[in-house]
Amino acid sequence: MSKALSRPSVSVAGVLMHLLPAVMLFTLFAGVGILHVTSRVLVVDMGYRLSNAEGESRSLTRENDRLKLELATLKAPARLERVAREQLGMAMPKGGAVVSIADDRVKTSGTAQARSAAPAVRVAERGTGR
């Protein structure tokens, strides 16, 4: 009867061999899960970075447009004339102060091509339409 009541011998190596596939499967699923979560975190982080870069791009575009408008305002002829008159004390020349200066090449060369290539410099009084 003692043989019938005796248990079969169980070894530690046998138990580990039965558990090894389950442990390997669990490790595989855990690794895949960690990789998936890591990739999702990286995608979300890249999305935040992209959103910040787009916001900065819009901000820089607005700043560039504002600076272009300011430059156009500063280069406006009416403003330049006012600054020349008020801040620099400049004035339009009187009729006798207008001087025409011709290029020497035009005087010596009689061809039309030379005249069109080097036009004479002419200063005219404002409002004369010339």
Coordinates of C-alpha atoms in Angstrom, one line a residue:
M1 CA 0.0 0.0 0.0
S2 CA 2.8 2.3 0.6
K3 CA 3.6 2.2 -3.1
A4 CA 0.1 3.3 -4.1
L5 CA 0.2 6.2 -1.7
S6 CA 3.6 7.4 -2.7
R7 CA 3.9 10.5 -4.9
P8 CA 5.8 10.6 -8.0
S9 CA 9.1 12.5 -7.6
V10 CA 8.9 16.2 -8.7
S11 CA 12.1 17.9 -9.6
V12 CA 12.8 21.6 -9.7
A13 CA 14.2 21.3 -13.2
G14 CA 11.0 19.6 -14.4
V15 CA 8.8 22.4 -12.9
L16 CA 11.0 25.1 -14.6
M17 CA 10.8 23.3 -17.9
H18 CA 7.0 23.4 -17.7
L19 CA 6.9 27.1 -16.7
L20 CA 9.5 28.3 -19.2
P21 CA 7.2 28.6 -22.2
A22 CA 4.7 30.6 -20.1
V23 CA 7.5 32.9 -18.8
M24 CA 8.9 33.4 -22.3
L25 CA 5.4 34.2 -23.7
F26 CA 4.8 36.7 -20.8
T27 CA 8.2 38.3 -21.4
L28 CA 7.5 38.6 -25.1
F29 CA 4.2 40.3 -24.5
A30 CA 5.7 42.6 -21.9
G31 CA 8.5 43.6 -24.3
V32 CA 6.0 44.3 -27.2
G33 CA 3.9 46.3 -24.8
I34 CA 6.8 48.4 -23.6
L35 CA 7.9 49.0 -27.2
H36 CA 4.4 50.1 -28.2
V37 CA 4.0 52.5 -25.2
T38 CA 7.4 53.9 -25.9
S39 CA 6.6 54.5 -29.5
R40 CA 3.3 56.2 -28.7
V41 CA 5.0 58.5 -26.2
L42 CA 7.6 59.4 -28.8
V43 CA 4.8 60.2 -31.3
V44 CA 3.0 62.4 -28.9
D45 CA 6.2 64.2 -27.9
M46 CA 7.0 64.8 -31.6
G47 CA 3.4 66.1 -32.1
Y48 CA 4.0 68.6 -29.3
R49 CA 7.3 69.7 -30.8
L50 CA 5.7 70.1 -34.3
S51 CA 2.8 72.1 -32.8
N52 CA 5.3 74.4 -31.1
A53 CA 7.4 74.8 -34.2
E54 CA 4.3 75.7 -36.3
G55 CA 3.3 78.2 -33.7
E56 CA 6.7 79.8 -33.8
S57 CA 6.6 79.8 -37.6
R58 CA 3.3 81.6 -37.5
S59 CA 4.7 84.1 -35.0
L60 CA 7.8 84.7 -37.1
T61 CA 5.7 85.1 -40.2
R62 CA 3.6 87.8 -38.5
E63 CA 6.7 89.5 -37.2
N64 CA 8.2 89.4 -40.7
D65 CA 5.0 90.9 -42.2
R66 CA 5.0 93.6 -39.6
L67 CA 8.7 94.5 -40.3
K68 CA 8.0 94.6 -44.1
L69 CA 5.1 97.1 -43.4
E70 CA 7.3 99.2 -41.2
L71 CA 10.1 99.2 -43.8
A72 CA 7.6 100.3 -46.5
T73 CA 6.4 103.0 -44.2
L74 CA 9.9 104.2 -43.5
K75 CA 10.8 104.2 -47.2
A76 CA 7.7 106.2 -48.2
P77 CA 8.8 109.2 -50.3
A78 CA 6.5 111.6 -48.4
R79 CA 8.0 110.5 -45.1
L80 CA 11.6 110.8 -46.4
E81 CA 10.8 114.3 -47.7
R82 CA 9.3 115.3 -44.4
V83 CA 12.4 114.0 -42.5
A84 CA 14.7 115.7 -44.9
R85 CA 12.9 119.0 -44.4
E86 CA 12.2 118.9 -40.7
Q87 CA 15.1 117.0 -39.2
L88 CA 17.9 117.6 -41.7
G89 CA 16.9 121.2 -42.6
M90 CA 16.9 120.4 -46.4
A91 CA 14.8 122.3 -48.9
M92 CA 13.9 122.0 -52.6
P93 CA 16.4 123.9 -54.8
K94 CA 15.4 127.2 -56.3
G95 CA 15.0 127.5 -60.1
G96 CA 18.5 128.9 -60.6
A97 CA 20.1 126.2 -58.5
V98 CA 19.2 123.4 -60.8
V99 CA 22.3 122.1 -62.7
S100 CA 22.3 119.7 -65.7
I101 CA 25.4 117.5 -65.9
A102 CA 26.1 115.5 -69.1
D103 CA 28.3 112.5 -69.3
D104 CA 31.6 113.0 -71.3
R105 CA 31.0 109.9 -73.3
V106 CA 27.7 111.3 -74.6
K107 CA 29.4 114.5 -75.8
T108 CA 32.1 112.8 -77.7
S109 CA 30.1 110.0 -79.2
G110 CA 27.3 110.9 -81.6
T111 CA 25.6 107.5 -81.8
A112 CA 22.2 107.0 -80.3
Q113 CA 23.3 103.8 -78.7
A114 CA 26.0 105.6 -76.6
R115 CA 23.4 108.2 -75.6
S116 CA 20.9 105.6 -74.4
A117 CA 23.6 103.6 -72.6
A118 CA 24.9 106.7 -70.6
P119 CA 22.0 109.1 -70.0
A120 CA 22.7 112.6 -68.7
V121 CA 22.1 113.3 -65.1
R122 CA 19.5 116.0 -64.6
V123 CA 18.1 117.6 -61.4
A124 CA 14.8 119.3 -61.8
E125 CA 12.7 121.4 -59.5
R126 CA 9.7 119.6 -57.9
G127 CA 6.4 120.2 -59.6
T128 CA 7.7 121.0 -63.1
G129 CA 6.7 117.6 -64.4
R130 CA 10.2 116.9 -65.9

